[in-house]
Coordinates of C-alpha atoms and ligand atoms in Angstrom, one line a residue:
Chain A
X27 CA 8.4 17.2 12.7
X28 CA 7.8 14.0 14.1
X29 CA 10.5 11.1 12.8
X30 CA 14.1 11.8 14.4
X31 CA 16.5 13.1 12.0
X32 CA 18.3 11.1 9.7
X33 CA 20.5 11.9 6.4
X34 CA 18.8 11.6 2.8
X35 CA 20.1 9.9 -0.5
X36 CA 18.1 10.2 -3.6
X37 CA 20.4 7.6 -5.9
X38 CA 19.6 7.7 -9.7
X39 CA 21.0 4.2 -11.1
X40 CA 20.8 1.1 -9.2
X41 CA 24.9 1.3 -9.3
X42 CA 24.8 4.1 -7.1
X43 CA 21.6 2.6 -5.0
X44 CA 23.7 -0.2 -3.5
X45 CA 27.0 1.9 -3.7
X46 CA 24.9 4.3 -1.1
X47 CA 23.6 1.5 0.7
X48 CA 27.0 -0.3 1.5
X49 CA 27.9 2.8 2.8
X50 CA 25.2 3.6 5.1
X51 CA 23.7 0.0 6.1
X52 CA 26.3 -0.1 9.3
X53 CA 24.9 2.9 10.4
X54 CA 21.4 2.1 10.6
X55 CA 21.0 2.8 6.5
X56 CA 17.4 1.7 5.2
X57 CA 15.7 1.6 1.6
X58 CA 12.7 4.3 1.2
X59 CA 10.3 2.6 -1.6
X60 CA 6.4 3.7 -1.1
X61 CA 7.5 4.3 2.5
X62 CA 3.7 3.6 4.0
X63 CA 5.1 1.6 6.4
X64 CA 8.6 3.7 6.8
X65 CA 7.1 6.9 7.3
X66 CA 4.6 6.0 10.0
X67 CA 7.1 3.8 11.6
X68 CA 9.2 6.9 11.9
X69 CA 6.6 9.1 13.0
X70 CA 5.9 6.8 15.8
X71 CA 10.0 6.9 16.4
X72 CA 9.5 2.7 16.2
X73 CA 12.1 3.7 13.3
X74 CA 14.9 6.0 13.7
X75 CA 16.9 4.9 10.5
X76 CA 20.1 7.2 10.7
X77 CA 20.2 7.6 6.6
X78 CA 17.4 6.5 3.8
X79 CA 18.1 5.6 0.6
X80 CA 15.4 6.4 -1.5
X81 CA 15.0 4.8 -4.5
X82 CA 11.9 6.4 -6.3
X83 CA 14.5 7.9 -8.4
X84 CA 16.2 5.1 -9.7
X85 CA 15.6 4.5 -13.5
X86 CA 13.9 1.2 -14.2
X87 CA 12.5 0.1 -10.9
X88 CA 9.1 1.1 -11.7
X89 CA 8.7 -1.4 -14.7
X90 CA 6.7 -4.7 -15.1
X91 CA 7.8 -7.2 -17.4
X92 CA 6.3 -10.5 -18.7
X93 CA 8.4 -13.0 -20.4
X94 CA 8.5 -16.5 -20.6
X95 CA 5.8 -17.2 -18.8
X96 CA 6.9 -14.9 -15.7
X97 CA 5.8 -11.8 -14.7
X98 CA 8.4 -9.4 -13.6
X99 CA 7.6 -6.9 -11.0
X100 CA 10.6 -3.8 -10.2
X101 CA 11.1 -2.2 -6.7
X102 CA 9.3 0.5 -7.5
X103 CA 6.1 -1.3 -8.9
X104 CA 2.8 0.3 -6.6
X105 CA 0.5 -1.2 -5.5
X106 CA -2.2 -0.1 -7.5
X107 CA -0.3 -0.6 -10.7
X108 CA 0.7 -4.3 -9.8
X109 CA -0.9 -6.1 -12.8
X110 CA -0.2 -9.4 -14.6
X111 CA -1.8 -11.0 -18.1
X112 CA -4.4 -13.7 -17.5
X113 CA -5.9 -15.4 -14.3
X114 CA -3.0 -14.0 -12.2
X115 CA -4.0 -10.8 -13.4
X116 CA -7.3 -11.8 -11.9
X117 CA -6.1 -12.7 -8.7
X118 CA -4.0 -9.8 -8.1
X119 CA -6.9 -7.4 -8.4
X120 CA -9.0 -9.8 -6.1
X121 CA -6.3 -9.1 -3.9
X122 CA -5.2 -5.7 -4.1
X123 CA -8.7 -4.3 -3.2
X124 CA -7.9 -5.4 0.3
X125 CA -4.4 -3.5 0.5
X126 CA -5.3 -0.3 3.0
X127 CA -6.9 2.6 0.8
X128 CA -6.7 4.1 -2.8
X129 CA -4.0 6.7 -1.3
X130 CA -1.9 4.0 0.3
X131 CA -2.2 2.0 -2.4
X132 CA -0.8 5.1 -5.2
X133 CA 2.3 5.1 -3.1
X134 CA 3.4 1.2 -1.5
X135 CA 5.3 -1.2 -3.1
X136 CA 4.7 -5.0 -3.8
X137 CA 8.5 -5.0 -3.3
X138 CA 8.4 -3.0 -0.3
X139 CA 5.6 -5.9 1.1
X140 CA 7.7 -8.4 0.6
X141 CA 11.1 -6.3 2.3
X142 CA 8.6 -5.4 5.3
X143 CA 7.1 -9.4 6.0
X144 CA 3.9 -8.4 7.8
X145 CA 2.6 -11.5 8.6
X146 CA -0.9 -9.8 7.4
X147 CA 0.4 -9.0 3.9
X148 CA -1.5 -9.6 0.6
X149 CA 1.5 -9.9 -1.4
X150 CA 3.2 -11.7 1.0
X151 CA 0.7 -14.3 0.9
X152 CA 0.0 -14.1 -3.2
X153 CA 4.6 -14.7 -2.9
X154 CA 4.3 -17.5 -1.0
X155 CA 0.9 -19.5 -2.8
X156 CA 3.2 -19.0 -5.9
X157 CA 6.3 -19.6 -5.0
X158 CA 7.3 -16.4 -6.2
X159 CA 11.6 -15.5 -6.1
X160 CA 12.8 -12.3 -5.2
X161 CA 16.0 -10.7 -7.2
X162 CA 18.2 -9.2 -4.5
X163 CA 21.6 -6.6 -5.4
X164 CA 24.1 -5.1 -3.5
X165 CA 27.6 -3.9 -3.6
X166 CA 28.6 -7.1 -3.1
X167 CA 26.9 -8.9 -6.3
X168 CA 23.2 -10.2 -6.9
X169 CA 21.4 -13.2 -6.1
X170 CA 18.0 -14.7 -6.5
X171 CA 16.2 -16.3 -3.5
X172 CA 13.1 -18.5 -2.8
X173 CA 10.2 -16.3 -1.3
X174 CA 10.3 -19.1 1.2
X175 CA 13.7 -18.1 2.0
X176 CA 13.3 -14.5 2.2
X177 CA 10.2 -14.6 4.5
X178 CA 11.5 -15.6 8.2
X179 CA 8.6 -14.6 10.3
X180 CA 6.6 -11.4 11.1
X181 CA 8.8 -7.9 9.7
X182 CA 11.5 -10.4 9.4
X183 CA 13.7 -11.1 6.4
X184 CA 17.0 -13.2 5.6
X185 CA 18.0 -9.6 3.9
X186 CA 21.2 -8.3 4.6
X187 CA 21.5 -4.5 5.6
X188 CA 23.2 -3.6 2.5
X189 CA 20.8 -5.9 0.4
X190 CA 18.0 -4.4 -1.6
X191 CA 15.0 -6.7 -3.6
X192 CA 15.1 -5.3 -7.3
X193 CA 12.8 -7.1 -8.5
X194 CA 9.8 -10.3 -7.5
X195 CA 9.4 -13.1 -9.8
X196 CA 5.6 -15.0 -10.3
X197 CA 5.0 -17.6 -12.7
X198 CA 2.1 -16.8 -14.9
X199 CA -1.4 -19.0 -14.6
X200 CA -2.4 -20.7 -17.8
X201 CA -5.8 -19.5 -18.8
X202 CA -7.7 -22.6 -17.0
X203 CA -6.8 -21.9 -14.3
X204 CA -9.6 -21.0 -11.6
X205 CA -8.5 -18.1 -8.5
X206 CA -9.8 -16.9 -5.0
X207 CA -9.5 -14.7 -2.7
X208 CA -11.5 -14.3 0.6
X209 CA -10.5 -12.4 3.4
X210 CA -11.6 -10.9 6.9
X211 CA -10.8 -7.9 8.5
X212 CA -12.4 -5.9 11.0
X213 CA -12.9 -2.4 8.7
X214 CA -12.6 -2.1 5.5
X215 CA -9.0 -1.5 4.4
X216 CA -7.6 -2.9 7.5
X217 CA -5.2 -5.6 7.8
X218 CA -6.5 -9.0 7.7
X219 CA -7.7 -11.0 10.5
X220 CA -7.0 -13.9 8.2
X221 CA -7.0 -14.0 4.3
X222 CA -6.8 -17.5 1.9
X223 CA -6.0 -17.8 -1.5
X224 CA -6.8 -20.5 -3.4
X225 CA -5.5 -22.0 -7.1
X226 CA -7.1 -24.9 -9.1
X227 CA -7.0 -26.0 -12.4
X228 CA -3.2 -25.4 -12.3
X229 CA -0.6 -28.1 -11.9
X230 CA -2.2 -29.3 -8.8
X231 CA -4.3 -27.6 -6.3
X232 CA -2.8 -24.5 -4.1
X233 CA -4.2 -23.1 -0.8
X234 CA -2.1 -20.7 1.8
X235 CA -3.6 -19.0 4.2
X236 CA -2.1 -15.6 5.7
X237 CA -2.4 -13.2 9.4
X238 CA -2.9 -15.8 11.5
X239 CA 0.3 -17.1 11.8
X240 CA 3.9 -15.2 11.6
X241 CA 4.1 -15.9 8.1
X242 CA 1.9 -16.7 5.2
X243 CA 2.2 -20.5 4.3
X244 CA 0.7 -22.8 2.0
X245 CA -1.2 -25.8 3.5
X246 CA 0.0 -28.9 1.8
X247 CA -2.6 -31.4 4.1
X248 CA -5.2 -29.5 2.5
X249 CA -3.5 -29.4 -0.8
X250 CA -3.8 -33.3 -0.6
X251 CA -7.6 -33.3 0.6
X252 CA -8.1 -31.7 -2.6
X253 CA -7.1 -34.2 -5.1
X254 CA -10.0 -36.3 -3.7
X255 CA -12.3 -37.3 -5.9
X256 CA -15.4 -36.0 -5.4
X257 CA -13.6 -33.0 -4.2
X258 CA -15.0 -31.9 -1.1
X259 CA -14.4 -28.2 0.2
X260 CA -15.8 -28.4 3.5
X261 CA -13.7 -31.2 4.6
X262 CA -10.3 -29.2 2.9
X263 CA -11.5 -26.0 4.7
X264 CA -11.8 -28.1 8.1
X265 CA -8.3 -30.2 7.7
X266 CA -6.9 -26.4 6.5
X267 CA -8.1 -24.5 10.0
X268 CA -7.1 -28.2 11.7
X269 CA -3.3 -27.2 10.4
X270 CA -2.7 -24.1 12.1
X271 CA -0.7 -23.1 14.4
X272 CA -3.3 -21.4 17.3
X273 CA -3.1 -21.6 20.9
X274 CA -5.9 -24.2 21.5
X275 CA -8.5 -21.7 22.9
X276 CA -8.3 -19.8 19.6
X277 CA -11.6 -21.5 18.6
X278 CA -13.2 -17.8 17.0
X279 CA -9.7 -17.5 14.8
X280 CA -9.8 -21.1 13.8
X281 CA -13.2 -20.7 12.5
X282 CA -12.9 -17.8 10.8
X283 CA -10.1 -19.1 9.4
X284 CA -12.0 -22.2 7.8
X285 CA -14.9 -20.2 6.3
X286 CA -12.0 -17.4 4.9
X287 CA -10.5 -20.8 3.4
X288 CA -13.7 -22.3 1.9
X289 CA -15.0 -19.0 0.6
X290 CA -11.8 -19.1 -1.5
X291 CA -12.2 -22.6 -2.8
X292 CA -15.2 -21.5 -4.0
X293 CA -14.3 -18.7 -5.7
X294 CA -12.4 -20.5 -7.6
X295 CA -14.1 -23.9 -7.8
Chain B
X16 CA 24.4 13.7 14.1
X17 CA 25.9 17.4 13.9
X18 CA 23.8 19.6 12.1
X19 CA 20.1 19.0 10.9
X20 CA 20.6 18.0 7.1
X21 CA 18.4 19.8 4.5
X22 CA 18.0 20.1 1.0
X23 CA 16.8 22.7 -1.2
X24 CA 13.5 21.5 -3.0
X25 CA 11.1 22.8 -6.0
X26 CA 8.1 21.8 -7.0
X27 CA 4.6 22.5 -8.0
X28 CA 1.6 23.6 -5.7
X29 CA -1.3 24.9 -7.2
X30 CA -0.2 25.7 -10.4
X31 CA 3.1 27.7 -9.0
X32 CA 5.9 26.5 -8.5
X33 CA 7.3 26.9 -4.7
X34 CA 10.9 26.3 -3.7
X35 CA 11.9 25.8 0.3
X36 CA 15.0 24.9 2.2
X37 CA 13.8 22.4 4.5
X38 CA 15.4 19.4 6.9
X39 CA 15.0 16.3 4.7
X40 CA 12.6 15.0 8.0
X41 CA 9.5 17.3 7.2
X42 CA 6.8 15.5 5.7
X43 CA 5.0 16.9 2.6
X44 CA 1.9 17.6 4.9
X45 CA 4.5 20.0 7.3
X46 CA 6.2 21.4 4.4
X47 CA 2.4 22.6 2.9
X48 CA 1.2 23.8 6.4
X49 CA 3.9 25.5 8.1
X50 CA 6.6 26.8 5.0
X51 CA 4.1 27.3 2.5
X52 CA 1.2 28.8 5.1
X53 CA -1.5 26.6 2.9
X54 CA -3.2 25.5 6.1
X55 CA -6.1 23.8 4.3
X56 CA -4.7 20.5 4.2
X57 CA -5.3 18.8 8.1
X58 CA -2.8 16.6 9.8
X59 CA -5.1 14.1 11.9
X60 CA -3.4 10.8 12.4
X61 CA -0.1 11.7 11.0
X62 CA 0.5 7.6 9.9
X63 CA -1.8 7.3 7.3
X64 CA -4.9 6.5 8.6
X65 CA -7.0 9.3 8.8
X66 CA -7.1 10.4 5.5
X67 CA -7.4 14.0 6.2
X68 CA -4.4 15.5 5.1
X69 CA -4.6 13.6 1.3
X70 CA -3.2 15.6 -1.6
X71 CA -3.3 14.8 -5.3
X72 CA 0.8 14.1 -6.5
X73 CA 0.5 14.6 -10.4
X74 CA -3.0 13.7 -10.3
X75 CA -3.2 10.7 -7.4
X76 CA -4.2 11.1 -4.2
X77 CA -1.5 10.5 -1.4
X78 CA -1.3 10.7 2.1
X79 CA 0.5 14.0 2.7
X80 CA 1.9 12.6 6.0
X81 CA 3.7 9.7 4.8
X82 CA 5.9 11.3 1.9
X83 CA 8.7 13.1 2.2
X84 CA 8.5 16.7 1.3
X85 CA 12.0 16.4 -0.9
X86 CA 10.1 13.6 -2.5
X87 CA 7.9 15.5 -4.3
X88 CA 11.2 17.4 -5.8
X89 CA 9.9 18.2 -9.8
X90 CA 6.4 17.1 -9.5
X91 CA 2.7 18.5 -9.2
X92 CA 0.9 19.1 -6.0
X93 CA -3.2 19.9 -5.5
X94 CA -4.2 20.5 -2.6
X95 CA -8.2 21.9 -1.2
X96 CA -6.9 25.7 -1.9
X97 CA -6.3 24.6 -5.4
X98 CA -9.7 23.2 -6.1
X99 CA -11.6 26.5 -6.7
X100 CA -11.3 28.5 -9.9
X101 CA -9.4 31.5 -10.8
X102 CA -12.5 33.5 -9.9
X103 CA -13.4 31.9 -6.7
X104 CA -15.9 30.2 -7.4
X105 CA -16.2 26.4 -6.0
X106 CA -15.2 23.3 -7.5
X107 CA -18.7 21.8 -8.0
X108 CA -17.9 19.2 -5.2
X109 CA -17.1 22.2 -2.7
X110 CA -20.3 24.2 -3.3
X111 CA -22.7 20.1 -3.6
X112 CA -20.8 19.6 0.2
X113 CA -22.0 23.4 1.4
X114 CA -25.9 22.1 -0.3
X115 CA -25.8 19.1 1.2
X116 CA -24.0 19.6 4.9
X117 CA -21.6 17.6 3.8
X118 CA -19.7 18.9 6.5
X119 CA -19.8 19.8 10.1
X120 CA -16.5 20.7 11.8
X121 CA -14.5 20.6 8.5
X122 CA -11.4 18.8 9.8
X123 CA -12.2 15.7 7.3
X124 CA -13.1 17.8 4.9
X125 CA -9.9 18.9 2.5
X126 CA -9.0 15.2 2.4
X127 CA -12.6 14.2 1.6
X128 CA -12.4 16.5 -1.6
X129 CA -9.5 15.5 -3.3
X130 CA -9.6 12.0 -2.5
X131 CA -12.8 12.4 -4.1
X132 CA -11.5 15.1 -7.6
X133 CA -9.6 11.7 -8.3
X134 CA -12.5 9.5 -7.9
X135 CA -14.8 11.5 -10.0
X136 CA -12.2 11.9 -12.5
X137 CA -11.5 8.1 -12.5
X138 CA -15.9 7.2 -11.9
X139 CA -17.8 10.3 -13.3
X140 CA -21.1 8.5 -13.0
X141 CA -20.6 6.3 -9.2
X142 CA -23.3 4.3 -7.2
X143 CA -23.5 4.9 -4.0
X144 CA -21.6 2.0 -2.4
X145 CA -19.0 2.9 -4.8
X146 CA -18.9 6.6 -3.3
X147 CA -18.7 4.9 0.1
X148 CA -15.7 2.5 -1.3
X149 CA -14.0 5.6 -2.3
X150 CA -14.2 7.7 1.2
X151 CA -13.5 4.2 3.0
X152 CA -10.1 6.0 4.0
X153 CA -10.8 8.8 5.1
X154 CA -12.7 9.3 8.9
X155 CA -15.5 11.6 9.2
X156 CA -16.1 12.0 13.1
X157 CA -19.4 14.2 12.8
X158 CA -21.6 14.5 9.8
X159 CA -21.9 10.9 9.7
X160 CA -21.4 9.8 5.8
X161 CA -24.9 9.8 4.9
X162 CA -24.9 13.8 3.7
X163 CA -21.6 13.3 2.0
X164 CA -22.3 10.5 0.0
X165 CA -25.7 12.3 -1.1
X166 CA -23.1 15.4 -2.0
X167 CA -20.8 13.3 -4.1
X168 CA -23.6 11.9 -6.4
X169 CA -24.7 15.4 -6.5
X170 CA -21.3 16.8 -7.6
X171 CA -21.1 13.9 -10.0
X172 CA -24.4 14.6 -11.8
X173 CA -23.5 18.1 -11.6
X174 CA -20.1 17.7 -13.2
X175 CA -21.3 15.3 -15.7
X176 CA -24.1 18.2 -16.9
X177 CA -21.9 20.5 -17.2
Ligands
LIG30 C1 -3.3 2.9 7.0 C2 -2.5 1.8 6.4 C3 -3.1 0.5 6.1 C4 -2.3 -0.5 5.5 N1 -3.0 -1.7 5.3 C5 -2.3 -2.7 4.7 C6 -2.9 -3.9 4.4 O1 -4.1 -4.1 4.6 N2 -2.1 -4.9 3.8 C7 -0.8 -4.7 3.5 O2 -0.2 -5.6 3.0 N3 -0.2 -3.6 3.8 C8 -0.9 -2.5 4.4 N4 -0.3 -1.4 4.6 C9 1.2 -1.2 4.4 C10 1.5 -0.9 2.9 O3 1.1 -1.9 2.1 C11 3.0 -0.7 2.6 O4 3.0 0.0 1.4 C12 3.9 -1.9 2.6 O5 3.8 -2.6 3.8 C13 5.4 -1.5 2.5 O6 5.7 -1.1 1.2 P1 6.4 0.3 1.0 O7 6.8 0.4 -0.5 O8 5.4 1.4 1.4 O9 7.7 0.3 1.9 P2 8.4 1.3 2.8 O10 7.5 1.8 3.8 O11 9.2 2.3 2.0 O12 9.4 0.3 3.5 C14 9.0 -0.7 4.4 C15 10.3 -1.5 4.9 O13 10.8 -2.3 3.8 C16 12.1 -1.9 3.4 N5 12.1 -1.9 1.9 C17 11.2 -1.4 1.1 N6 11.5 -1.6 -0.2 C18 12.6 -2.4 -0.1 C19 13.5 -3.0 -1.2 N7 13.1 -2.9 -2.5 N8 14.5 -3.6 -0.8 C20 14.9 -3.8 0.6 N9 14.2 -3.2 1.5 C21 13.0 -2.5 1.2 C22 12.3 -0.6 4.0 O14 13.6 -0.3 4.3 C23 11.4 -0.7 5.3 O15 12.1 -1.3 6.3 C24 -1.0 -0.3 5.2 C25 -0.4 0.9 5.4 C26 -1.1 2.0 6.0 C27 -0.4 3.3 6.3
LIG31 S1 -2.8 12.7 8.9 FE1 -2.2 11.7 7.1 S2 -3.6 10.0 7.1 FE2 -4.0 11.0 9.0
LIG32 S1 -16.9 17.2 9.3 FE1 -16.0 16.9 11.3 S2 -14.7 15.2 10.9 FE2 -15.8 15.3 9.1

């Protein structure tokens, strides 16, 4: 057995989820979702939560929901069923593909993603491109937050102990809208080196880039070199790599980060 | 922490149903191996890289290591001793792996097969790259990929004839 011991709650309503979780959270309490980051993290004893909450259990959390031009995705969502109507629909797939292996993929949560704020995260990235908001619970009440205020940098949240994300809110695409996706990583299945995803045809132009920096952003100089007209993607995909944060000899990252940028433009251009 | 906490859990392997007291720390992967004796299903990595100790959970293949075994509490387990019939006889991926040397030292190999009973199911009639898309997760260290992707197809025309 390799993770140190800890003591194990399997709630079955999200009542008794956060009930559980106020309870354990001061002594070193954490949520179980698809636990593919959990478990290894415990394995390797980088994790040594003293209790886990599991909430695989919990009625509910496994659902997706589109209303109002919103899709809805529950705690328990995987990634492999993550799935949306339309071009964000499209997107998602683009993007899920990239997301470890089929096995991983049967068992992690986009939820869980978003909790865990690997700078190299797909769904982080997809969150913040879209402005997605997060519904959080606990004990003490519920409340809904900006992705851009959940994310702090790499593995780190604004998430209190006792807090747990129910849910992730992304607004839909309308149907002219064009997506794309590129990333690079060094195997197949492995996290990103840098990934960039790219929305036209939407209210106005959207470009974030993820992995190179602690945290996905979206790239709002490069947003603006996009409303040129003619539009020209090499210069967007130069001012976007000219944006980032890299120690000045990064020069390989920085490139790679421009061609992962304008392969996405022109995916969706 | 006093004593080690455990739980009493039931579910499925195989086709039977198996029921163990176990700490609530042992993996599914530990659980299979050293309560149930079914040895066939390898522990490589033991963080989710490897691939070889992948199971099917109702169906869906899953890293063995990373789940809990009290998580799998009332579902359905398949592991590589579950793939051959009642008889014996091999699933027709088994015996196309034997044809084709699809394997050398074995370790990869339980993990190779039912990620792959989930592909087939999902992909009856797969290119190669798609094959090679599939096993992307799971590490082969000796027969080099080439005579398991030639199994697979095999299996898969094999399957489909019968
Ligand atoms: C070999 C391998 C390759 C991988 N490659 C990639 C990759 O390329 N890209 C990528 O993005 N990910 C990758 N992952 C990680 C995977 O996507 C995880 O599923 C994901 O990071 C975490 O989701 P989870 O549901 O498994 O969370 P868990 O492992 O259960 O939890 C992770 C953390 O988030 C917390 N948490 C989870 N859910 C919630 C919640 N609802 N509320 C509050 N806190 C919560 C937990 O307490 C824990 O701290 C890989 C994993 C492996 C093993
Ligand atoms: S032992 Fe589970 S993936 Fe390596
Ligand atoms: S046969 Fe030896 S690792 Fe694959």
């Amino acid at each position: 057995m390799k993770p140190a011991a800890f003591e194990y709650h399997a709630p079955r309503t999200l009542e008794e989820a956060v009930a559980v979780l106020a309870r354990v959270a001061p002594e070193e309490g954490r949520v179980l979702a698809g636990g593919q980051t959990l478990v290894p993290a415990m394995a390797l004893r980088l994790a040594r939560p003293g209790h886990l909450v599991d909430i695989n259990g919990v009625a509910g959390l496994d659902r997706i929901d589109v209303a109002d031009g919103v899709v809805r995705i529950g705690a328990c969502v995987r990634h492999a069923a993550v799935d949306a109507p339309g071009p964000m629909g499209r997107l998602m797939a683009l993007m899920k593909r990239h997301i470890a292996h089929g096995p991983i993929r049967a068992r992690g949560t986009f939820c869980g993603s978003l909790a865990n704020a690997d700078a190299a995260s797909e769904w982080c990235l997809l969150a913040v491109a879209m402005d997605a908001r997060v519904e959080v619970r606990s004990a003490r009440g519920a409340r809904i937050l900006a992705v851009d205020d959940l994310l702090l940098g790499s593995m780190m949240t604004t998430l209190e102990p006792d807090e747990m994300i129910v849910a992730a809110r992304i607004r839909l695409l309308p149907e002219r809208a064009r997506v794309g996706f590129h990333e690079f990583a060094r195997r197949a299945g492995d996290f990103a080196q840098v990934m960039a995803v790219a929305v036209l045809g939407d209210d106005g132009p959207r470009l974030a880039i993820g992995s190179l920096e602690p945290r996905p952003r979206r790239l709002p100089e490069a947003e603006a070199a996009l409303a040129n007209d003619p539009v020209d993607l090499a210069a967007a995909s130069r001012t976007a790599a000219a944006a980032l944060l890299l120690p000045e000899e990064d020069a390989y990252l920085r490139a790679l980060a421009e061609t992962s940028v304008r392969r996405a433009l022109e995916a969706a251009a | 922490m006093s004593a080690e906490p455990v739980r009493t859990v039931a579910f499925g392997v195989n086709g039977e149903t198996r029921e163990a007291t176990i700490p609530v720390r042992r993996t599914l992967g530990d659980v299979l191996r050293h309560d149930f004796g079914l040895t066939g299903t390898h522990l490589g990595c033991e963080h989710g890289v490897c691939g070889a100790c992948t199971v099917l959970l109702d169906g869906r293949a899953v890293r063995a290591c990373l789940m809990l075994a009290v998580q799998a509490e009332g579902h359905e387990i398949r592991t590589v001793e579950g793939l051959a019939d009642a008889a014996g006889a091999l699933h027709p991926l088994q015996q196309a792996f034997c044809d084709h040397h699809g394997l050398q030292c074995g370790f990869c190999t339980p993990g190779m097969l039912t990620t792959l009973v989930e592909f087939l199911a999902d992909c009856p009639d797969p290119t190669a790259a798609q094959v090679r898309v599939a096993i992307s997760g799971n590490l082969c260290r000796c027969t080099g990929y080439e005579s398991i992707v030639a199994a697979v197809l095999d299996a898969a025309a094999r399957m489909r004839a019968a």
